[in-house]
């Protein structure tokens, strides 16, 4: 498991530190700070890039993360004076930790389907639904002006027609179902500027890497074994988006006028990156100057979905800057330079299985306080 670093607050520390922390917040000279942002799951795949960008733009950031996947995503920015990191469970953290924050960005989730159904569905329910609902309600109660929630295009399920934000969701497994449940609950909350972002499948290099996402997994396999494995038949379509584009979309919402983002849902991605899975593989071969070598696997699965990303472009002027080729090249470069390597925690669902088997994460039932 991971060794805890001394720079982090643990949740238990706040029995002693909480009053000191709140006093510090109250003493801050607001004129010296542009905005204070509370990020759940901020040490994760998306969060570790988002936090850096927020700091670079002058924001003050509080990260709340249980660090079940370690702290690698943030280890090189430890000591930044505008960064506070709190080690706590998103289901049970003290409400007072949110005092003084202007914006809440809610990334915390079990962010991958569970194909083997090994994870207690109550854990999905508690983290992806109850905890997200709790965080949104706390944002309202503790005075935050905005709340940004990352959901998933998987809420649409597999559909024959191109789907957009007005399409009827059809979530098919616990990950998508609990994300959609949280979306529905948030839309009932009044007095808060809420924005829901439905992300395409994310790819690209991150300090807290994931190799269980299609582009990243294909790139790793090609780098290590000289081939790419593709699920049959390869013609099934999926939307993908670079992690840096996701971060740019989040910041775009953060900095947009209230009236164009409040109580809105945006799909995050680009129409050009609705790919056949087989074409993703060919993009990677071309990017890395490799001869195509494809190994098909699995049962025939022709289920597809194609997403329309026009709304975010029309409303916010958002366009994706990065391509699958960019993602493949940066991952391969990081692997070659030893910056990046395959680790057990880079496959999210497998690591969750490990944590659960060791009793390090479990259902807490009625202990999730919905405020």
mmCIF file of C-alpha atoms in Angstrom:
data_model
loop_
_atom_site.group_PDB
_atom_site.id
_atom_site.type_symbol
_atom_site.label_atom_id
_atom_site.label_comp_id
_atom_site.label_asym_id
_atom_site.label_seq_id
_atom_site.Cartn_x
_atom_site.Cartn_y
_atom_site.Cartn_z
ATOM 1 C CA UNK A 1 0.000 0.000 0.000
ATOM 2 C CA UNK A 2 0.985 3.647 0.008
ATOM 3 C CA UNK A 3 3.029 5.383 2.663
ATOM 4 C CA UNK A 4 1.326 8.468 4.060
ATOM 5 C CA UNK A 5 3.325 11.671 3.688
ATOM 6 C CA UNK A 6 3.475 14.116 6.618
ATOM 7 C CA UNK A 7 2.244 17.098 4.564
ATOM 8 C CA UNK A 8 -1.306 15.719 4.368
ATOM 9 C CA UNK A 9 -4.033 16.194 6.904
ATOM 10 C CA UNK A 10 -5.831 12.960 7.737
ATOM 11 C CA UNK A 11 -9.567 13.041 8.363
ATOM 12 C CA UNK A 12 -8.963 12.122 12.009
ATOM 13 C CA UNK A 13 -6.596 15.084 12.376
ATOM 14 C CA UNK A 14 -9.560 17.387 11.986
ATOM 15 C CA UNK A 15 -10.917 16.489 15.392
ATOM 16 C CA UNK A 16 -8.012 18.678 16.542
ATOM 17 C CA UNK A 17 -7.261 20.762 13.455
ATOM 18 C CA UNK A 18 -10.768 21.620 12.291
ATOM 19 C CA UNK A 19 -11.269 24.718 14.468
ATOM 20 C CA UNK A 20 -7.793 25.988 13.574
ATOM 21 C CA UNK A 21 -8.490 25.416 9.871
ATOM 22 C CA UNK A 22 -11.774 27.337 10.006
ATOM 23 C CA UNK A 23 -10.124 30.211 11.881
ATOM 24 C CA UNK A 24 -7.448 30.378 9.170
ATOM 25 C CA UNK A 25 -10.158 30.625 6.527
ATOM 26 C CA UNK A 26 -11.876 33.467 8.363
ATOM 27 C CA UNK A 27 -8.613 35.393 8.691
ATOM 28 C CA UNK A 28 -7.804 35.290 4.959
ATOM 29 C CA UNK A 29 -7.703 38.672 3.247
ATOM 30 C CA UNK A 30 -10.247 38.102 0.478
ATOM 31 C CA UNK A 31 -8.702 40.844 -1.675
ATOM 32 C CA UNK A 32 -5.547 38.754 -2.027
ATOM 33 C CA UNK A 33 -7.388 35.777 -3.508
ATOM 34 C CA UNK A 34 -9.233 35.591 -6.780
ATOM 35 C CA UNK A 35 -11.227 32.519 -5.863
ATOM 36 C CA UNK A 36 -11.003 29.555 -3.479
ATOM 37 C CA UNK A 37 -11.838 26.196 -5.001
ATOM 38 C CA UNK A 38 -12.693 22.907 -3.264
ATOM 39 C CA UNK A 39 -11.878 19.849 -5.411
ATOM 40 C CA UNK A 40 -13.012 16.361 -4.408
ATOM 41 C CA UNK A 41 -10.965 13.569 -5.953
ATOM 42 C CA UNK A 42 -8.292 16.135 -6.727
ATOM 43 C CA UNK A 43 -5.407 13.645 -6.590
ATOM 44 C CA UNK A 44 -6.866 11.504 -9.369
ATOM 45 C CA UNK A 45 -6.391 11.171 -13.121
ATOM 46 C CA UNK A 46 -8.223 14.379 -14.041
ATOM 47 C CA UNK A 47 -7.779 16.152 -10.723
ATOM 48 C CA UNK A 48 -3.988 16.063 -10.677
ATOM 49 C CA UNK A 49 -3.905 18.059 -13.928
ATOM 50 C CA UNK A 50 -6.818 20.304 -12.994
ATOM 51 C CA UNK A 51 -5.246 21.292 -9.665
ATOM 52 C CA UNK A 52 -2.014 22.337 -11.396
ATOM 53 C CA UNK A 53 -3.913 24.465 -13.896
ATOM 54 C CA UNK A 54 -5.963 26.133 -11.170
ATOM 55 C CA UNK A 55 -2.841 26.985 -9.188
ATOM 56 C CA UNK A 56 -1.135 28.328 -12.290
ATOM 57 C CA UNK A 57 -4.114 30.595 -12.918
ATOM 58 C CA UNK A 58 -3.875 32.038 -9.416
ATOM 59 C CA UNK A 59 -6.669 30.189 -7.641
ATOM 60 C CA UNK A 60 -6.366 28.852 -4.110
ATOM 61 C CA UNK A 61 -7.182 25.144 -4.049
ATOM 62 C CA UNK A 62 -8.263 22.661 -1.397
ATOM 63 C CA UNK A 63 -8.049 19.013 -2.457
ATOM 64 C CA UNK A 64 -10.116 16.423 -0.611
ATOM 65 C CA UNK A 65 -9.087 12.872 -1.481
ATOM 66 C CA UNK A 66 -8.882 9.618 0.472
ATOM 67 C CA UNK A 67 -5.615 8.769 -1.349
ATOM 68 C CA UNK A 68 -6.594 5.146 -1.882
ATOM 69 C CA UNK A 69 -4.623 5.299 -5.131
ATOM 70 C CA UNK A 70 -1.672 7.082 -3.560
ATOM 71 C CA UNK A 71 -0.480 10.662 -3.832
ATOM 72 C CA UNK A 72 1.667 10.390 -6.959
ATOM 73 C CA UNK A 73 -0.631 12.741 -8.824
ATOM 74 C CA UNK A 74 0.291 15.649 -6.551
ATOM 75 C CA UNK A 75 3.690 14.741 -5.118
ATOM 76 C CA UNK A 76 5.658 17.314 -7.120
ATOM 77 C CA UNK A 77 3.466 20.251 -6.045
ATOM 78 C CA UNK A 78 3.618 19.543 -2.329
ATOM 79 C CA UNK A 79 4.386 22.755 -0.496
ATOM 80 C CA UNK A 80 2.595 25.108 -2.896
ATOM 81 C CA UNK A 81 1.346 27.817 -0.566
ATOM 82 C CA UNK A 82 -2.049 28.100 -2.279
ATOM 83 C CA UNK A 83 -2.664 24.346 -2.073
ATOM 84 C CA UNK A 84 -4.181 22.523 0.901
ATOM 85 C CA UNK A 85 -4.594 18.735 0.746
ATOM 86 C CA UNK A 86 -7.003 16.923 3.047
ATOM 87 C CA UNK A 87 -7.004 13.140 3.303
ATOM 88 C CA UNK A 88 -10.641 12.242 3.956
ATOM 89 C CA UNK A 89 -13.499 10.067 2.746
ATOM 90 C CA UNK A 90 -15.885 11.945 0.463
ATOM 91 C CA UNK A 91 -18.763 10.167 2.201
ATOM 92 C CA UNK A 92 -17.992 11.404 5.707
ATOM 93 C CA UNK A 93 -15.771 14.497 5.676
ATOM 94 C CA UNK A 94 -16.589 17.338 8.053
ATOM 95 C CA UNK A 95 -18.977 19.901 6.503
ATOM 96 C CA UNK A 96 -16.889 22.729 7.959
ATOM 97 C CA UNK A 97 -14.035 21.872 5.586
ATOM 98 C CA UNK A 98 -16.026 23.548 2.825
ATOM 99 C CA UNK A 99 -16.367 26.870 4.645
ATOM 100 C CA UNK A 100 -14.873 29.792 2.743
ATOM 101 C CA UNK A 101 -14.786 28.184 -0.699
ATOM 102 C CA UNK A 102 -16.336 29.914 -3.691
ATOM 103 C CA UNK A 103 -16.528 26.927 -6.045
ATOM 104 C CA UNK A 104 -16.808 23.160 -5.615
ATOM 105 C CA UNK A 105 -15.551 20.859 -8.382
ATOM 106 C CA UNK A 106 -16.722 17.320 -7.667
ATOM 107 C CA UNK A 107 -14.519 14.692 -9.334
ATOM 108 C CA UNK A 108 -14.633 11.970 -6.659
ATOM 109 C CA UNK A 109 -16.107 8.696 -7.925
ATOM 110 C CA UNK A 110 -15.623 5.056 -8.691
ATOM 111 C CA UNK A 111 -14.954 6.043 -12.267
ATOM 112 C CA UNK A 112 -15.117 2.746 -14.123
ATOM 113 C CA UNK A 113 -17.744 0.070 -14.806
ATOM 114 C CA UNK A 114 -17.457 -3.185 -12.842
ATOM 115 C CA UNK A 115 -17.721 -5.919 -15.503
ATOM 116 C CA UNK A 116 -17.275 -8.768 -13.024
ATOM 117 C CA UNK A 117 -19.742 -7.348 -10.467
ATOM 118 C CA UNK A 118 -17.178 -7.763 -7.690
ATOM 119 C CA UNK A 119 -17.870 -4.413 -6.048
ATOM 120 C CA UNK A 120 -20.740 -4.205 -3.584
ATOM 121 C CA UNK A 121 -23.324 -2.062 -5.374
ATOM 122 C CA UNK A 122 -23.805 -0.177 -2.094
ATOM 123 C CA UNK A 123 -20.269 1.217 -2.432
ATOM 124 C CA UNK A 124 -21.073 2.553 -5.916
ATOM 125 C CA UNK A 125 -24.290 3.989 -4.482
ATOM 126 C CA UNK A 126 -22.587 5.649 -1.515
ATOM 127 C CA UNK A 127 -19.654 7.194 -3.394
ATOM 128 C CA UNK A 128 -21.113 8.077 -6.790
ATOM 129 C CA UNK A 129 -24.606 9.036 -5.638
ATOM 130 C CA UNK A 130 -24.941 9.725 -1.904
ATOM 131 C CA UNK A 131 -21.556 11.405 -1.446
ATOM 132 C CA UNK A 132 -21.971 13.514 -4.588
ATOM 133 C CA UNK A 133 -25.438 14.590 -3.455
ATOM 134 C CA UNK A 134 -24.036 15.394 -0.007
ATOM 135 C CA UNK A 135 -21.251 17.498 -1.514
ATOM 136 C CA UNK A 136 -23.696 19.459 -3.686
ATOM 137 C CA UNK A 137 -25.959 20.157 -0.707
ATOM 138 C CA UNK A 138 -22.974 21.196 1.404
ATOM 139 C CA UNK A 139 -21.875 23.577 -1.341
ATOM 140 C CA UNK A 140 -25.230 25.325 -1.037
ATOM 141 C CA UNK A 141 -25.247 25.306 2.753
ATOM 142 C CA UNK A 142 -21.665 26.536 3.154
ATOM 143 C CA UNK A 143 -21.962 29.414 0.701
ATOM 144 C CA UNK A 144 -20.250 28.219 -2.481
ATOM 145 C CA UNK A 145 -21.300 30.163 -5.556
ATOM 146 C CA UNK A 146 -20.801 27.384 -8.103
ATOM 147 C CA UNK A 147 -20.798 23.609 -8.230
ATOM 148 C CA UNK A 148 -19.327 21.642 -11.152
ATOM 149 C CA UNK A 149 -20.045 17.906 -11.318
ATOM 150 C CA UNK A 150 -18.250 15.507 -13.647
ATOM 151 C CA UNK A 151 -20.569 12.833 -14.969
ATOM 152 C CA UNK A 152 -20.155 10.561 -17.987
ATOM 153 C CA UNK A 153 -21.471 10.087 -21.507
ATOM 154 C CA UNK A 154 -22.052 6.487 -20.408
ATOM 155 C CA UNK A 155 -25.375 7.684 -18.966
ATOM 156 C CA UNK A 156 -26.710 7.495 -22.539
ATOM 157 C CA UNK A 157 -26.047 3.775 -22.804
ATOM 158 C CA UNK A 158 -25.961 2.238 -26.266
ATOM 159 C CA UNK A 159 -28.339 3.966 -28.668
ATOM 160 C CA UNK A 160 -28.944 3.845 -32.415
ATOM 161 C CA UNK A 161 -29.251 7.611 -32.863
ATOM 162 C CA UNK A 162 -26.740 10.352 -32.141
ATOM 163 C CA UNK A 163 -27.351 11.519 -28.565
ATOM 164 C CA UNK A 164 -27.181 15.021 -27.116
ATOM 165 C CA UNK A 165 -27.986 16.647 -23.787
ATOM 166 C CA UNK A 166 -31.730 16.402 -24.446
ATOM 167 C CA UNK A 167 -31.653 12.665 -25.240
ATOM 168 C CA UNK A 168 -33.176 10.228 -22.767
ATOM 169 C CA UNK A 169 -30.425 8.586 -20.705
ATOM 170 C CA UNK A 170 -30.207 4.803 -20.655
ATOM 171 C CA UNK A 171 -27.510 3.922 -18.090
ATOM 172 C CA UNK A 172 -26.687 0.227 -18.194
ATOM 173 C CA UNK A 173 -24.369 -0.512 -15.262
ATOM 174 C CA UNK A 174 -23.690 0.706 -11.733
ATOM 175 C CA UNK A 175 -21.157 3.361 -12.707
ATOM 176 C CA UNK A 176 -23.457 5.105 -15.183
ATOM 177 C CA UNK A 177 -26.606 4.465 -13.142
ATOM 178 C CA UNK A 178 -25.223 6.067 -9.986
ATOM 179 C CA UNK A 179 -23.800 9.015 -11.908
ATOM 180 C CA UNK A 180 -27.194 9.646 -13.486
ATOM 181 C CA UNK A 181 -28.932 9.302 -10.118
ATOM 182 C CA UNK A 182 -26.612 11.996 -8.754
ATOM 183 C CA UNK A 183 -27.366 14.234 -11.739
ATOM 184 C CA UNK A 184 -31.086 13.949 -11.069
ATOM 185 C CA UNK A 185 -30.675 14.762 -7.381
ATOM 186 C CA UNK A 186 -28.531 17.810 -8.089
ATOM 187 C CA UNK A 187 -31.106 19.272 -10.420
ATOM 188 C CA UNK A 188 -33.489 19.450 -7.452
ATOM 189 C CA UNK A 189 -31.143 21.619 -5.385
ATOM 190 C CA UNK A 190 -32.046 25.310 -5.367
ATOM 191 C CA UNK A 191 -29.866 28.306 -4.603
ATOM 192 C CA UNK A 192 -26.704 27.025 -6.298
ATOM 193 C CA UNK A 193 -25.234 27.560 -9.769
ATOM 194 C CA UNK A 194 -24.825 23.931 -10.865
ATOM 195 C CA UNK A 195 -23.196 22.614 -14.038
ATOM 196 C CA UNK A 196 -23.052 18.949 -15.034
ATOM 197 C CA UNK A 197 -20.324 17.809 -17.436
ATOM 198 C CA UNK A 198 -20.827 14.473 -19.195
ATOM 199 C CA UNK A 199 -17.362 13.367 -20.252
ATOM 200 C CA UNK A 200 -16.446 11.193 -23.210
ATOM 201 C CA UNK A 201 -13.938 8.413 -22.435
ATOM 202 C CA UNK A 202 -10.822 10.270 -21.338
ATOM 203 C CA UNK A 203 -7.278 9.604 -22.556
ATOM 204 C CA UNK A 204 -3.794 11.079 -22.371
ATOM 205 C CA UNK A 205 -0.906 11.364 -19.942
ATOM 206 C CA UNK A 206 -1.493 12.363 -16.328
ATOM 207 C CA UNK A 207 0.803 12.309 -13.282
ATOM 208 C CA UNK A 208 -1.840 9.987 -11.775
ATOM 209 C CA UNK A 209 -2.012 7.687 -14.788
ATOM 210 C CA UNK A 210 -4.748 5.289 -15.835
ATOM 211 C CA UNK A 211 -4.132 2.380 -18.208
ATOM 212 C CA UNK A 212 -7.689 1.051 -18.175
ATOM 213 C CA UNK A 213 -8.981 3.636 -20.671
ATOM 214 C CA UNK A 214 -9.120 2.622 -24.310
ATOM 215 C CA UNK A 215 -6.505 4.932 -25.868
ATOM 216 C CA UNK A 216 -4.113 4.604 -22.932
ATOM 217 C CA UNK A 217 -4.475 0.818 -22.768
ATOM 218 C CA UNK A 218 -3.880 0.428 -26.504
ATOM 219 C CA UNK A 219 -0.790 2.647 -26.348
ATOM 220 C CA UNK A 220 0.691 0.707 -23.434
ATOM 221 C CA UNK A 221 0.067 -2.635 -25.145
ATOM 222 C CA UNK A 222 1.691 -1.434 -28.361
ATOM 223 C CA UNK A 223 4.685 -0.066 -26.456
ATOM 224 C CA UNK A 224 5.202 -3.282 -24.467
ATOM 225 C CA UNK A 225 4.154 -5.989 -26.919
ATOM 226 C CA UNK A 226 4.182 -4.442 -30.385
ATOM 227 C CA UNK A 227 0.476 -5.015 -30.959
ATOM 228 C CA UNK A 228 -2.928 -3.640 -30.051
ATOM 229 C CA UNK A 229 -5.811 -5.759 -28.816
ATOM 230 C CA UNK A 230 -9.260 -4.770 -30.097
ATOM 231 C CA UNK A 231 -12.607 -6.126 -28.927
ATOM 232 C CA UNK A 232 -14.580 -7.727 -31.743
ATOM 233 C CA UNK A 233 -15.695 -6.542 -34.250
ATOM 234 C CA UNK A 234 -13.893 -3.193 -33.865
ATOM 235 C CA UNK A 235 -16.637 -1.271 -35.662
ATOM 236 C CA UNK A 236 -18.371 -0.267 -32.413
ATOM 237 C CA UNK A 237 -18.164 3.487 -31.851
ATOM 238 C CA UNK A 238 -17.069 5.365 -28.752
ATOM 239 C CA UNK A 239 -16.422 9.077 -28.069
ATOM 240 C CA UNK A 240 -13.032 9.984 -26.574
ATOM 241 C CA UNK A 241 -11.491 13.196 -25.208
ATOM 242 C CA UNK A 242 -8.027 14.208 -24.002
ATOM 243 C CA UNK A 243 -7.656 14.803 -20.263
ATOM 244 C CA UNK A 244 -6.252 18.294 -20.871
ATOM 245 C CA UNK A 245 -9.328 19.159 -22.915
ATOM 246 C CA UNK A 246 -11.490 17.990 -20.011
ATOM 247 C CA UNK A 247 -9.551 20.309 -17.708
ATOM 248 C CA UNK A 248 -9.960 23.172 -20.179
ATOM 249 C CA UNK A 249 -13.712 22.516 -20.277
ATOM 250 C CA UNK A 250 -13.962 22.573 -16.475
ATOM 251 C CA UNK A 251 -12.051 25.846 -16.285
ATOM 252 C CA UNK A 252 -14.152 27.229 -19.135
ATOM 253 C CA UNK A 253 -17.294 26.563 -17.106
ATOM 254 C CA UNK A 254 -15.657 27.958 -13.975
ATOM 255 C CA UNK A 255 -14.818 31.239 -15.690
ATOM 256 C CA UNK A 256 -17.972 31.583 -17.802
ATOM 257 C CA UNK A 257 -20.758 34.042 -16.921
ATOM 258 C CA UNK A 258 -23.268 32.541 -14.506
ATOM 259 C CA UNK A 259 -26.222 32.889 -16.827
ATOM 260 C CA UNK A 260 -24.837 30.617 -19.548
ATOM 261 C CA UNK A 261 -23.698 27.709 -17.353
ATOM 262 C CA UNK A 262 -26.039 27.611 -14.354
ATOM 263 C CA UNK A 263 -28.293 24.534 -14.254
ATOM 264 C CA UNK A 264 -26.885 23.348 -17.571
ATOM 265 C CA UNK A 265 -25.611 19.993 -18.814
ATOM 266 C CA UNK A 266 -22.762 19.845 -21.328
ATOM 267 C CA UNK A 267 -21.301 16.854 -23.148
ATOM 268 C CA UNK A 268 -17.505 17.234 -23.149
ATOM 269 C CA UNK A 269 -15.655 16.065 -26.236
ATOM 270 C CA UNK A 270 -15.724 16.740 -29.968
ATOM 271 C CA UNK A 271 -17.802 15.389 -32.831
ATOM 272 C CA UNK A 272 -14.573 14.567 -34.680
ATOM 273 C CA UNK A 273 -13.532 12.154 -31.926
ATOM 274 C CA UNK A 274 -16.491 9.787 -32.160
ATOM 275 C CA UNK A 275 -14.350 6.859 -33.276
ATOM 276 C CA UNK A 276 -14.755 3.264 -34.296
ATOM 277 C CA UNK A 277 -12.597 1.352 -31.826
ATOM 278 C CA UNK A 278 -10.581 -0.101 -34.702
ATOM 279 C CA UNK A 279 -9.871 3.398 -36.005
ATOM 280 C CA UNK A 280 -8.508 4.424 -32.605
ATOM 281 C CA UNK A 281 -5.965 1.615 -32.970
ATOM 282 C CA UNK A 282 -4.955 2.791 -36.445
ATOM 283 C CA UNK A 283 -4.571 6.375 -35.188
ATOM 284 C CA UNK A 284 -2.141 5.092 -32.558
ATOM 285 C CA UNK A 285 -0.159 3.005 -35.065
ATOM 286 C CA UNK A 286 0.242 6.070 -37.294
ATOM 287 C CA UNK A 287 1.159 8.362 -34.398
ATOM 288 C CA UNK A 288 3.944 6.027 -33.264
ATOM 289 C CA UNK A 289 5.093 5.047 -36.779
ATOM 290 C CA UNK A 290 4.309 1.379 -36.206
ATOM 291 C CA UNK A 291 3.040 -1.189 -38.657
ATOM 292 C CA UNK A 292 -0.521 -2.263 -37.786
ATOM 293 C CA UNK A 293 -0.586 -5.451 -35.723
ATOM 294 C CA UNK A 294 -4.055 -6.083 -34.326
ATOM 295 C CA UNK A 295 -5.218 -8.962 -32.157
ATOM 296 C CA UNK A 296 -8.985 -9.274 -31.880
ATOM 297 C CA UNK A 297 -10.521 -10.703 -28.721
ATOM 298 C CA UNK A 298 -13.834 -11.353 -27.004
ATOM 299 C CA UNK A 299 -17.358 -12.025 -28.176
ATOM 300 C CA UNK A 300 -18.912 -10.042 -31.008
ATOM 301 C CA UNK A 301 -20.255 -6.759 -29.600
ATOM 302 C CA UNK A 302 -21.730 -4.312 -32.098
ATOM 303 C CA UNK A 303 -23.194 -1.937 -29.477
ATOM 304 C CA UNK A 304 -22.258 1.667 -30.180
ATOM 305 C CA UNK A 305 -23.071 5.196 -29.196
ATOM 306 C CA UNK A 306 -22.247 8.483 -30.872
ATOM 307 C CA UNK A 307 -22.468 11.764 -28.976
ATOM 308 C CA UNK A 308 -23.169 15.272 -30.240
ATOM 309 C CA UNK A 309 -20.833 17.804 -28.606
ATOM 310 C CA UNK A 310 -22.195 20.879 -30.390
ATOM 311 C CA UNK A 311 -23.701 22.533 -27.316
ATOM 312 C CA UNK A 312 -20.474 23.177 -25.420
ATOM 313 C CA UNK A 313 -18.907 24.609 -28.574
ATOM 314 C CA UNK A 314 -21.908 26.827 -29.260
ATOM 315 C CA UNK A 315 -22.385 28.101 -25.704
ATOM 316 C CA UNK A 316 -18.802 28.320 -24.431
ATOM 317 C CA UNK A 317 -16.791 28.373 -27.648
ATOM 318 C CA UNK A 318 -15.043 25.219 -26.412
ATOM 319 C CA UNK A 319 -13.086 23.114 -28.902
ATOM 320 C CA UNK A 320 -10.753 20.194 -28.282
ATOM 321 C CA UNK A 321 -7.086 21.008 -28.833
ATOM 322 C CA UNK A 322 -5.676 17.504 -28.503
ATOM 323 C CA UNK A 323 -5.979 14.339 -30.584
ATOM 324 C CA UNK A 324 -5.591 10.608 -30.060
ATOM 325 C CA UNK A 325 -2.216 10.916 -31.781
ATOM 326 C CA UNK A 326 -1.133 13.546 -29.238
ATOM 327 C CA UNK A 327 -2.211 11.299 -26.384
ATOM 328 C CA UNK A 328 -0.435 8.241 -27.757
ATOM 329 C CA UNK A 329 2.806 10.126 -28.382
ATOM 330 C CA UNK A 330 2.947 11.735 -24.934
ATOM 331 C CA UNK A 331 2.244 8.419 -23.189
ATOM 332 C CA UNK A 332 4.866 6.593 -25.256
ATOM 333 C CA UNK A 333 7.409 9.348 -24.554
ATOM 334 C CA UNK A 334 6.753 9.172 -20.810
ATOM 335 C CA UNK A 335 7.102 5.378 -20.858
ATOM 336 C CA UNK A 336 10.346 5.585 -22.840
ATOM 337 C CA UNK A 337 11.825 8.202 -20.494
ATOM 338 C CA UNK A 338 10.865 6.254 -17.377
ATOM 339 C CA UNK A 339 8.532 9.003 -16.176
ATOM 340 C CA UNK A 340 5.653 6.572 -16.445
ATOM 341 C CA UNK A 341 5.314 2.859 -15.788
ATOM 342 C CA UNK A 342 2.552 0.350 -15.387
ATOM 343 C CA UNK A 343 1.524 -0.014 -11.737
ATOM 344 C CA UNK A 344 -1.374 -2.003 -10.244
ATOM 345 C CA UNK A 345 -3.236 1.194 -9.316
ATOM 346 C CA UNK A 346 -3.239 2.376 -12.939
ATOM 347 C CA UNK A 347 -6.133 -0.007 -13.603
ATOM 348 C CA UNK A 348 -8.909 1.509 -11.522
ATOM 349 C CA UNK A 349 -11.393 -1.321 -11.227
ATOM 350 C CA UNK A 350 -8.691 -3.921 -10.488
ATOM 351 C CA UNK A 351 -7.317 -1.678 -7.734
ATOM 352 C CA UNK A 352 -10.792 -1.259 -6.251
ATOM 353 C CA UNK A 353 -11.048 -5.071 -6.159
ATOM 354 C CA UNK A 354 -7.737 -5.151 -4.276
ATOM 355 C CA UNK A 355 -8.807 -2.473 -1.785
ATOM 356 C CA UNK A 356 -12.111 -4.202 -1.098
ATOM 357 C CA UNK A 357 -10.524 -7.635 -0.716
ATOM 358 C CA UNK A 358 -8.201 -6.193 1.951
ATOM 359 C CA UNK A 359 -11.045 -4.430 3.742
ATOM 360 C CA UNK A 360 -9.597 -0.991 3.042
ATOM 361 C CA UNK A 361 -12.850 0.288 1.585
ATOM 362 C CA UNK A 362 -16.307 -0.943 2.497
ATOM 363 C CA UNK A 363 -19.922 0.100 2.602
ATOM 364 C CA UNK A 364 -20.773 2.400 5.504
ATOM 365 C CA UNK A 365 -24.528 2.185 4.967
ATOM 366 C CA UNK A 366 -26.654 4.780 6.732
ATOM 367 C CA UNK A 367 -23.569 6.665 7.940
ATOM 368 C CA UNK A 368 -23.580 8.814 4.776
ATOM 369 C CA UNK A 369 -25.158 11.992 6.131
ATOM 370 C CA UNK A 370 -27.119 13.756 3.381
ATOM 371 C CA UNK A 371 -27.268 16.967 5.473
#
